[in-house]
Coordinates of C-alpha atoms in Angstrom, one line a residue:
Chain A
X1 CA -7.4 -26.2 -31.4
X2 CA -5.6 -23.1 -31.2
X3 CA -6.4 -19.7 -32.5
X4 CA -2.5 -18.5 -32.4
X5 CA -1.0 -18.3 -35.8
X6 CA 1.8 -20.3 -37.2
X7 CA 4.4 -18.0 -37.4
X8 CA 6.9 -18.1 -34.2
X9 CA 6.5 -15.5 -31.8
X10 CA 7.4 -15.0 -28.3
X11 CA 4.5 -13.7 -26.6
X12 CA 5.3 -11.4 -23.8
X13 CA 4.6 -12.4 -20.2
X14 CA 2.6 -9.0 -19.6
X15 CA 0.1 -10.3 -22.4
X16 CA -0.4 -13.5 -21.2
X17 CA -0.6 -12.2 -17.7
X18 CA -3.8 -10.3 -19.1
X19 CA -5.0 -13.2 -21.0
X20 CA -7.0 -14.3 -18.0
X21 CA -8.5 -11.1 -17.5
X22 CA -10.2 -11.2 -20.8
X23 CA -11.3 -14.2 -20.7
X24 CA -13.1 -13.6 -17.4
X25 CA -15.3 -10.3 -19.1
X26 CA -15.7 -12.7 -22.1
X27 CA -17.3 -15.1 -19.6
X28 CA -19.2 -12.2 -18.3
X29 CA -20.4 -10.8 -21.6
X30 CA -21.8 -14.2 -22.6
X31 CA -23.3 -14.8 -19.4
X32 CA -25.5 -11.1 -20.1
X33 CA -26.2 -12.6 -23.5
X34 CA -23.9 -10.0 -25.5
X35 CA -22.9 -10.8 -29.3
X36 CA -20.5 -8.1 -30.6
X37 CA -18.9 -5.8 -28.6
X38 CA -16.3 -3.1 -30.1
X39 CA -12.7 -3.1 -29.1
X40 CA -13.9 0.7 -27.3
X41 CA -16.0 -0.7 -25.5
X42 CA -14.0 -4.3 -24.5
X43 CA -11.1 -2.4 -23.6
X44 CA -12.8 0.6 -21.6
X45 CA -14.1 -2.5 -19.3
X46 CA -11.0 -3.4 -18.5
X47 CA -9.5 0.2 -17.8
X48 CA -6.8 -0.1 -20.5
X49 CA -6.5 1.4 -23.9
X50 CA -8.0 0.4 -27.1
X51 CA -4.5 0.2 -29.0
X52 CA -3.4 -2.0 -26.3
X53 CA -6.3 -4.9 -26.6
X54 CA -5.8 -4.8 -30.3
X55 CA -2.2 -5.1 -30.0
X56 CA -2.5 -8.2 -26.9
X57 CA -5.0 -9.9 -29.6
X58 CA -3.1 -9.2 -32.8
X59 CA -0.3 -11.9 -30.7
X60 CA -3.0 -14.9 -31.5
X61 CA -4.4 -13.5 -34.6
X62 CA -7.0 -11.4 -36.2
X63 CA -10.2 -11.8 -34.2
X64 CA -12.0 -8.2 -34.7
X65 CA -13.3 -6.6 -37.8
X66 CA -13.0 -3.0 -38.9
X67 CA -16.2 -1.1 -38.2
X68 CA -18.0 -4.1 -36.4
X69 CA -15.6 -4.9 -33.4
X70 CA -15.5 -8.3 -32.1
X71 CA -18.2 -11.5 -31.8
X72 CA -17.8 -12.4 -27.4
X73 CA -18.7 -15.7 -28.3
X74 CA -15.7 -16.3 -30.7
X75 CA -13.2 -14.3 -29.3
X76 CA -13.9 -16.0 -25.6
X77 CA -13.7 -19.5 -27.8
X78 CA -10.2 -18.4 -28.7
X79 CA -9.2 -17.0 -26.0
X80 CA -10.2 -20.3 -23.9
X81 CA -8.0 -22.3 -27.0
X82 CA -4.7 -20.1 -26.0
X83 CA -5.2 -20.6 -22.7
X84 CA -5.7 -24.5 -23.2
X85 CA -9.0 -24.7 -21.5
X86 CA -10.3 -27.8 -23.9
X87 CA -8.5 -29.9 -21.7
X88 CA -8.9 -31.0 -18.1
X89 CA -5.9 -30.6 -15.6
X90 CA -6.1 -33.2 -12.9
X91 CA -4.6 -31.9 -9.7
X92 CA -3.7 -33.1 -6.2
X93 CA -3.9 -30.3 -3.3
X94 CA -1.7 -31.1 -0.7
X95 CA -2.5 -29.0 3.0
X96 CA -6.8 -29.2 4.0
X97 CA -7.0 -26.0 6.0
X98 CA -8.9 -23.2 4.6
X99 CA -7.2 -22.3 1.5
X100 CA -7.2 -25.9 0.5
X101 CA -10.7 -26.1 1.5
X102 CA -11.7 -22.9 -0.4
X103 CA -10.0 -24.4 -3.8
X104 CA -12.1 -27.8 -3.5
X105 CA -15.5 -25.2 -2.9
X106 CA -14.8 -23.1 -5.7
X107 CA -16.8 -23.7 -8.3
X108 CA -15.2 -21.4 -10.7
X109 CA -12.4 -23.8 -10.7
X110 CA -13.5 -26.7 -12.4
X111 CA -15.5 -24.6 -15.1
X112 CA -12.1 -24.2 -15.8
X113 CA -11.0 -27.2 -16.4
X114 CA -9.2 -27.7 -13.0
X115 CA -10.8 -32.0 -11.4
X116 CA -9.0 -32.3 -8.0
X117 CA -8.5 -36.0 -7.3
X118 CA -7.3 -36.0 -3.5
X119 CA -6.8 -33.9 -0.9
X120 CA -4.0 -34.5 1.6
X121 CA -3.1 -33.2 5.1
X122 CA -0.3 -33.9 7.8
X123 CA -2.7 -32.9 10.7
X124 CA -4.5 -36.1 12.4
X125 CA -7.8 -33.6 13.3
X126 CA -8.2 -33.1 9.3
X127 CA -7.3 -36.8 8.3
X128 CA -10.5 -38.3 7.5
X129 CA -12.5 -35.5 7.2
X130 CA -14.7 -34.3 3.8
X131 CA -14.0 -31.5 1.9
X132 CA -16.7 -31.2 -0.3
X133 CA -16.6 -35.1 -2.4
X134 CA -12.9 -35.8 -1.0
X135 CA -11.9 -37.3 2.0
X136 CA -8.4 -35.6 3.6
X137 CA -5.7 -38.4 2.8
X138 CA -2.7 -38.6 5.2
X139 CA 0.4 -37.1 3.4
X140 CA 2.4 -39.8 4.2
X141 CA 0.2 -41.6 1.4
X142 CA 0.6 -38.7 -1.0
X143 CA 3.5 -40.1 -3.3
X144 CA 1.9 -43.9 -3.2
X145 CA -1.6 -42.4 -4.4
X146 CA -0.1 -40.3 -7.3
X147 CA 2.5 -43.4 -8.4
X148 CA -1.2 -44.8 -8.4
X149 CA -2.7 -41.6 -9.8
X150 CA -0.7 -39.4 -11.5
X151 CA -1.7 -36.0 -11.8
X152 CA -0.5 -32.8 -13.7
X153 CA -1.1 -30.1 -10.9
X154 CA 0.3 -30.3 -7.4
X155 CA -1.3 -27.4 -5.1
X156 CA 0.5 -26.4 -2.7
X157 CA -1.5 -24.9 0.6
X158 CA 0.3 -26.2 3.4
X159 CA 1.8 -23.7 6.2
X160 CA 5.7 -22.4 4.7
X161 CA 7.3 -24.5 6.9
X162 CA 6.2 -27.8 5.1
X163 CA 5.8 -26.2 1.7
X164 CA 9.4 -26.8 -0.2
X165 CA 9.4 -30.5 1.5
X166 CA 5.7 -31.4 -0.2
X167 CA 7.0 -29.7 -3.2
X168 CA 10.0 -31.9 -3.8
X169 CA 7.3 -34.7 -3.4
X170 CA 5.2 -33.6 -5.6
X171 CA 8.0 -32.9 -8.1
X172 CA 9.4 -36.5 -7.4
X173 CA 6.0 -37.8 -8.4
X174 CA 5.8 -36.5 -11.3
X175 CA 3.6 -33.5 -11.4
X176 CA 4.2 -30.8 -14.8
X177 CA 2.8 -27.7 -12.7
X178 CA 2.6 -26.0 -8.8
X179 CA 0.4 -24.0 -7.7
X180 CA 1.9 -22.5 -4.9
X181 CA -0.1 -20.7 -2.1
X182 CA 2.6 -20.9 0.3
X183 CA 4.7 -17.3 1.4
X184 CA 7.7 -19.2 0.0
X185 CA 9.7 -19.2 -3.6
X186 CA 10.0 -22.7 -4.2
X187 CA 12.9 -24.6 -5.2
X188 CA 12.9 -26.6 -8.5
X189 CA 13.8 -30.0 -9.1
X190 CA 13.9 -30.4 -13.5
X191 CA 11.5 -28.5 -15.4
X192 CA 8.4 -28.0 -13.5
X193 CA 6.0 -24.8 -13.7
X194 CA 5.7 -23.2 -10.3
X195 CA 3.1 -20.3 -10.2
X196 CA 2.7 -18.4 -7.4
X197 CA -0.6 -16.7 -5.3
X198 CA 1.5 -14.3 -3.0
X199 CA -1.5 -12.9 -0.6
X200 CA 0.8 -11.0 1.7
X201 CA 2.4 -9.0 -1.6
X202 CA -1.3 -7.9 -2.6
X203 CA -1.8 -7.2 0.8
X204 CA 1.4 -4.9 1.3
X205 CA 0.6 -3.4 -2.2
X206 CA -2.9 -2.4 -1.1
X207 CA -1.1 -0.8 1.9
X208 CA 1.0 1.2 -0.3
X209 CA -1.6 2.7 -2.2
X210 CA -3.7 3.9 0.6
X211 CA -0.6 5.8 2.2
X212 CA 0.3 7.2 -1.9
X213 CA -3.1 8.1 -1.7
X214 CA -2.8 9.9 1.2
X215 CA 0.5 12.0 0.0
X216 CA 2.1 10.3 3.2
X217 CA 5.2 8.9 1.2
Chain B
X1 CA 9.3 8.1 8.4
X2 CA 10.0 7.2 4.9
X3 CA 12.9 6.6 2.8
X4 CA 12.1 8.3 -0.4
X5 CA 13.8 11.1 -2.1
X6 CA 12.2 14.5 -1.8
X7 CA 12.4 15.0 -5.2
X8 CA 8.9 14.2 -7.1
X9 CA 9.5 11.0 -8.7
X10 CA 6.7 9.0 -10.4
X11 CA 7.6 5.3 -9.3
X12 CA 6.2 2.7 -12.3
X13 CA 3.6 0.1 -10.8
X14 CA 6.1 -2.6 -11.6
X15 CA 8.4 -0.8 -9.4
X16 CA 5.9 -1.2 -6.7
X17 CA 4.5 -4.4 -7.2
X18 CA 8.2 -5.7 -7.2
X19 CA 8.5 -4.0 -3.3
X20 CA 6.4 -6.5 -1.0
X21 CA 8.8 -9.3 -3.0
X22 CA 12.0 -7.6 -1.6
X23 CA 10.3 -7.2 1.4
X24 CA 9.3 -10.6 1.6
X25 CA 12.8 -12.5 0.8
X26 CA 14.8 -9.7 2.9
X27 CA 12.4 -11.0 6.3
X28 CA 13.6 -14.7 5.2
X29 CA 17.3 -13.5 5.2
X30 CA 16.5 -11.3 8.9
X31 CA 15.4 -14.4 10.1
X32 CA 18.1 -16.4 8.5
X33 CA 20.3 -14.1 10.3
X34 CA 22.0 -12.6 7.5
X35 CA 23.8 -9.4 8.0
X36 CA 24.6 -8.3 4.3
X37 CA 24.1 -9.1 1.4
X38 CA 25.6 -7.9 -2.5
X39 CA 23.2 -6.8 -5.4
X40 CA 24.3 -10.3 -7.0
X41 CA 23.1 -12.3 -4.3
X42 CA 19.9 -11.0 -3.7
X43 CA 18.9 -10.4 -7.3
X44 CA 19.9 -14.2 -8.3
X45 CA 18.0 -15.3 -5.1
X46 CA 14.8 -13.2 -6.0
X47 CA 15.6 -13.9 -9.9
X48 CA 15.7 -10.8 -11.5
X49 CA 18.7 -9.0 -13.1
X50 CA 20.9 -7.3 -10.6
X51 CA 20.3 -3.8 -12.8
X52 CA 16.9 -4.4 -12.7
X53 CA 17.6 -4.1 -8.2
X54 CA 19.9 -1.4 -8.4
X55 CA 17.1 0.1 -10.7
X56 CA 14.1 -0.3 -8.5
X57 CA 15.8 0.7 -5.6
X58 CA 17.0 4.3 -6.7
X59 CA 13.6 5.4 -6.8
X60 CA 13.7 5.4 -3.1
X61 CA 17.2 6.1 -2.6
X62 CA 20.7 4.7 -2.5
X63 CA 20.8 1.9 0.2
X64 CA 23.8 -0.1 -1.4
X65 CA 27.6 0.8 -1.0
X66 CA 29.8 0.1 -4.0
X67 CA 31.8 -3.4 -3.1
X68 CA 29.9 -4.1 -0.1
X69 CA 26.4 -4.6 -1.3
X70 CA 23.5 -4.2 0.9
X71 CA 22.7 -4.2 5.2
X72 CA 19.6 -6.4 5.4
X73 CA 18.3 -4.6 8.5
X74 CA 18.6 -1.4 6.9
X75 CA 17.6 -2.2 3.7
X76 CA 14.5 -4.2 5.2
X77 CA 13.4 -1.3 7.3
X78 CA 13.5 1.0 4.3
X79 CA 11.1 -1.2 2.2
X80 CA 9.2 -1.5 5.0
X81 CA 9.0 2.4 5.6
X82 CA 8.0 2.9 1.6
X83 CA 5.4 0.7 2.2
X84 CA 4.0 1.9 5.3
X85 CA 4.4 -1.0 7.5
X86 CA 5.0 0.4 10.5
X87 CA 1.1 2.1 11.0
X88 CA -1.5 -0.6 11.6
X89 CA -4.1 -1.1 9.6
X90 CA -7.6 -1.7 10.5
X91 CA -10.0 -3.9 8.8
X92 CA -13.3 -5.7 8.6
X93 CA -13.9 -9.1 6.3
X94 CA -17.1 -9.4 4.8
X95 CA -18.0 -13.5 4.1
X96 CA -16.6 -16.0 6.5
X97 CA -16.3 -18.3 4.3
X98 CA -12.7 -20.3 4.0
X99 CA -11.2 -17.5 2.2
X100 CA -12.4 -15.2 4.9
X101 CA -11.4 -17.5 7.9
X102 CA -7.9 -18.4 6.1
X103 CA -7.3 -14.6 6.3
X104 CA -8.3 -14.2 9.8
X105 CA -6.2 -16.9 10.8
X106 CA -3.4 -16.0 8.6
X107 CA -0.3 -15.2 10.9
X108 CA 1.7 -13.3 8.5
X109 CA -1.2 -10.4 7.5
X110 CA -1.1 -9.4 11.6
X111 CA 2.7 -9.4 11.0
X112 CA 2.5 -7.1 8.1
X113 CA 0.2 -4.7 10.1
X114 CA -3.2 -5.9 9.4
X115 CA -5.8 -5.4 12.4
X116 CA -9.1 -7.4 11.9
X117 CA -11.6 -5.9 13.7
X118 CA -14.7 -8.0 12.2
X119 CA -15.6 -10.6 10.3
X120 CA -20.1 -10.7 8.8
X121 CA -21.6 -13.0 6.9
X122 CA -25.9 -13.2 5.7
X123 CA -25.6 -17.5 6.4
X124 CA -27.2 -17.8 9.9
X125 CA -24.9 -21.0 9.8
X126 CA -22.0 -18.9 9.8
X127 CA -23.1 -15.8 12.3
X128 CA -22.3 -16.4 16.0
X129 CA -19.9 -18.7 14.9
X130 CA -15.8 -18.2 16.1
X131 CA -13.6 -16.9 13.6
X132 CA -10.0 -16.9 15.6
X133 CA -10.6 -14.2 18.8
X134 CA -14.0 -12.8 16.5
X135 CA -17.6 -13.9 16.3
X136 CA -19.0 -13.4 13.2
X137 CA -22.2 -11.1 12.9
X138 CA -24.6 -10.5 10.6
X139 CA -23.7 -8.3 7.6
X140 CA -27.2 -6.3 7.9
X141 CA -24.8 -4.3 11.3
X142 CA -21.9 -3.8 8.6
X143 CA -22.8 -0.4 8.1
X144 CA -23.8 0.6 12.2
X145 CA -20.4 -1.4 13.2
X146 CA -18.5 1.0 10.8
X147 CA -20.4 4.3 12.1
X148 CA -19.4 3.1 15.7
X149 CA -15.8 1.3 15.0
X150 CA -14.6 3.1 11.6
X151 CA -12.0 1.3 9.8
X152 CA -9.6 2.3 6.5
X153 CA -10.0 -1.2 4.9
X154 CA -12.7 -3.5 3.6
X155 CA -11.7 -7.6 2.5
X156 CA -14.6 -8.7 0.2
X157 CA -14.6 -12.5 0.5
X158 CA -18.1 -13.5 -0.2
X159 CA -19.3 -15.2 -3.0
X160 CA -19.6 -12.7 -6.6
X161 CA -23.2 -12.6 -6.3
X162 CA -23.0 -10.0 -3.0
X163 CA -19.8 -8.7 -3.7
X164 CA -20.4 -5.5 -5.9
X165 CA -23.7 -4.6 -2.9
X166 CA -21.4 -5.2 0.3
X167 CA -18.4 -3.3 -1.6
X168 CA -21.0 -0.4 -1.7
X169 CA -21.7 -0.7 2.0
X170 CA -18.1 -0.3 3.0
X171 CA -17.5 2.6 0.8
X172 CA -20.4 4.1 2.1
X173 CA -18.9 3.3 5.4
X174 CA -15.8 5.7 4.9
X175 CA -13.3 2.8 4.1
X176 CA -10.5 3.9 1.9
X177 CA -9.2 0.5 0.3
X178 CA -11.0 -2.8 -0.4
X179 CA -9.0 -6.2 -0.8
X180 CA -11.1 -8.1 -2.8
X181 CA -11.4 -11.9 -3.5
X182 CA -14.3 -11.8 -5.5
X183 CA -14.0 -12.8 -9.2
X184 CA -15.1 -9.2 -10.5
X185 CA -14.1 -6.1 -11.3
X186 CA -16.0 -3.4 -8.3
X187 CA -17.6 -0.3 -9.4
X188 CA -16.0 2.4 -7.1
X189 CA -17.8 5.2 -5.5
X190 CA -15.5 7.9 -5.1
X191 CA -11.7 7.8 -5.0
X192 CA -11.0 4.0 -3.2
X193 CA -8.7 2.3 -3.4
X194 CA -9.4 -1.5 -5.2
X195 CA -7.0 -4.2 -5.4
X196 CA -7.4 -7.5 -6.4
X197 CA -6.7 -11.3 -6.1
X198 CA -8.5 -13.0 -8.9
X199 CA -7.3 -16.8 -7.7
X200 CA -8.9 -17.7 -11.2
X201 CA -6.5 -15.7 -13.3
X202 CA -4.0 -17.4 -11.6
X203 CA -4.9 -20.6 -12.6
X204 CA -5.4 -20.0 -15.7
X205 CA -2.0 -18.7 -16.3
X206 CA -0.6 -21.9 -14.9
X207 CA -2.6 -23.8 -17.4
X208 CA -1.4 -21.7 -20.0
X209 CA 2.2 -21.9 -18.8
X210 CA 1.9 -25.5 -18.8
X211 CA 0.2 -26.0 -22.5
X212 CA 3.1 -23.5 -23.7
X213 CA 6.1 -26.0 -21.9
X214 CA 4.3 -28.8 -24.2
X215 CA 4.8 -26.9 -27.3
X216 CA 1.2 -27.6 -27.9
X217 CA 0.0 -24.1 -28.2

């Protein structure tokens, strides 16, 4: 069920963008046994304004109440709704080095909804191995497994070179969504979702703040 | 030396988060060995609106020549200036976990100017152990190591339990920025410099992306 109302409206990228962060200090709230909080409070938390979290919220509907704020526990139910976190996302992460290794170990990801069914890798030293239940598959089975096992989520964690290659597979096979770790803007075949984790731009970003910082540019 | 104007210019944060991306595809079109390029080109390449470039970039200057567009090499060494890329910076990891190891063994960060100088961890399985050229010690030396070998940045990898107590260690320590992988907003002490990857968020977006595609939320 969603909490967002009926009327058609295009919800900005920046607010979905922040969507995740409040349902992480939702998660958070609950976890320390909070009931209400007030939208001062919420949004001082977060480090941005008051008018702005009312106005984010007001996208999906009326969730606080004048003088009493909000309830965590319904407000992080609604918020998980929006973000379609009812469901489970069956994914298949394709590259067993560390990053792929860390996203199988995660726990934070399957709270989430996120059940990785296979784990592939091009490299015969990983082939065979475990990563935590899995067993690294040889990408040259990758396409056979998901005409077998089709799943919604390709991750992409493979070294640039191999990325765009392994995302045409993926693509090919039928997979809705990418999750791409690679240092790479892949190209699309139809309609698929690619979402990107650029490390390096965070990384150059940081960079640039500690020389603003420093009055050095 | 830096290409920005000397007049005192406020640059937006999406300005700035927008510069490791150019900085990113212009490095793909050095190595492609591609000489110049016009505002079309790159913008459709790096899809954004080719008023949206010309924008961003006149905050730092005027790099493009009417009907001849861009020189990569110039253009590239100019990002790079704004962002400080041609100091080093130095850096210890704390958890050598797979994030921590993907980073350590992550060719591009070196490329980008990033000097690791060590990697600690409190899992006896993990100390001693070889992270790339680095041995990983136990995070109860963090804070001699830093006294002895100062560095400017801290990378929190470890799991969110530790992560707020080791980021207190390294600001103690004198370091002026901390990357941080953890799934949680740090306190600061004193004027550092946080930024984030919250992989989590990530995900979530994609989910979200995904649900919206269906028409189901």
């Amino acid at each position: 069920m969603s909490a967002k109302t009926d009327k058609m409206v295009t919800v900005p990228k920046a607010v979905i963008n922040r969507l995740p962060m409040y349902h992480r200090f939702l998660y958070q709230l609950l976890l320390e046994g909070k009931e209400k909080i007030s939208s001062q409070e919420l949004s001082q938390l977060m480090r941005i304004t008051s008018s702005q979290l009312r106005q984010d919220l007001s996208y999906f509907g009326e969730f606080g109440q004048q003088g009493y704020g909000y309830r965590v526990e319904t407000l992080y139910q609604a918020i998980s709704g929006i973000l379609g976190l009812e469901k489970q996302y069956t994914a298949v992460i394709v590259g067993a080095g560390n990053i792929g290794r860390a996203i199988v170990n995660y726990p934070g990801f399957s709270r989430r909804g996120l059940k990785i069914t296979g784990i592939f890798d091009n490299n015969p030293k990983n082939i065979g191995s475990q990563v935590g239940n899995l067993t690294v598959m040889d990408v040259e089975h990758l396409a056979d497994f998901l005409k077998k096992y089709p799943v919604q989520i390709g991750i992409v964690s493979t070294p640039v070179q191999a990325a765009q290659k392994v995302a045409y597979i993926l693509m090919k096979s039928g997979v809705r969504g990418i999750w791409n770790f690679a240092p790479i803007m892949l190209e699309k075949n139809g309609d698929v979702v690619v979402e990107d984790i650029h490390l390096g731009d965070s990384l150059l970003t940081l960079f640039y703040r500690l020389n603003e910082k420093e009055g050095k540019n």
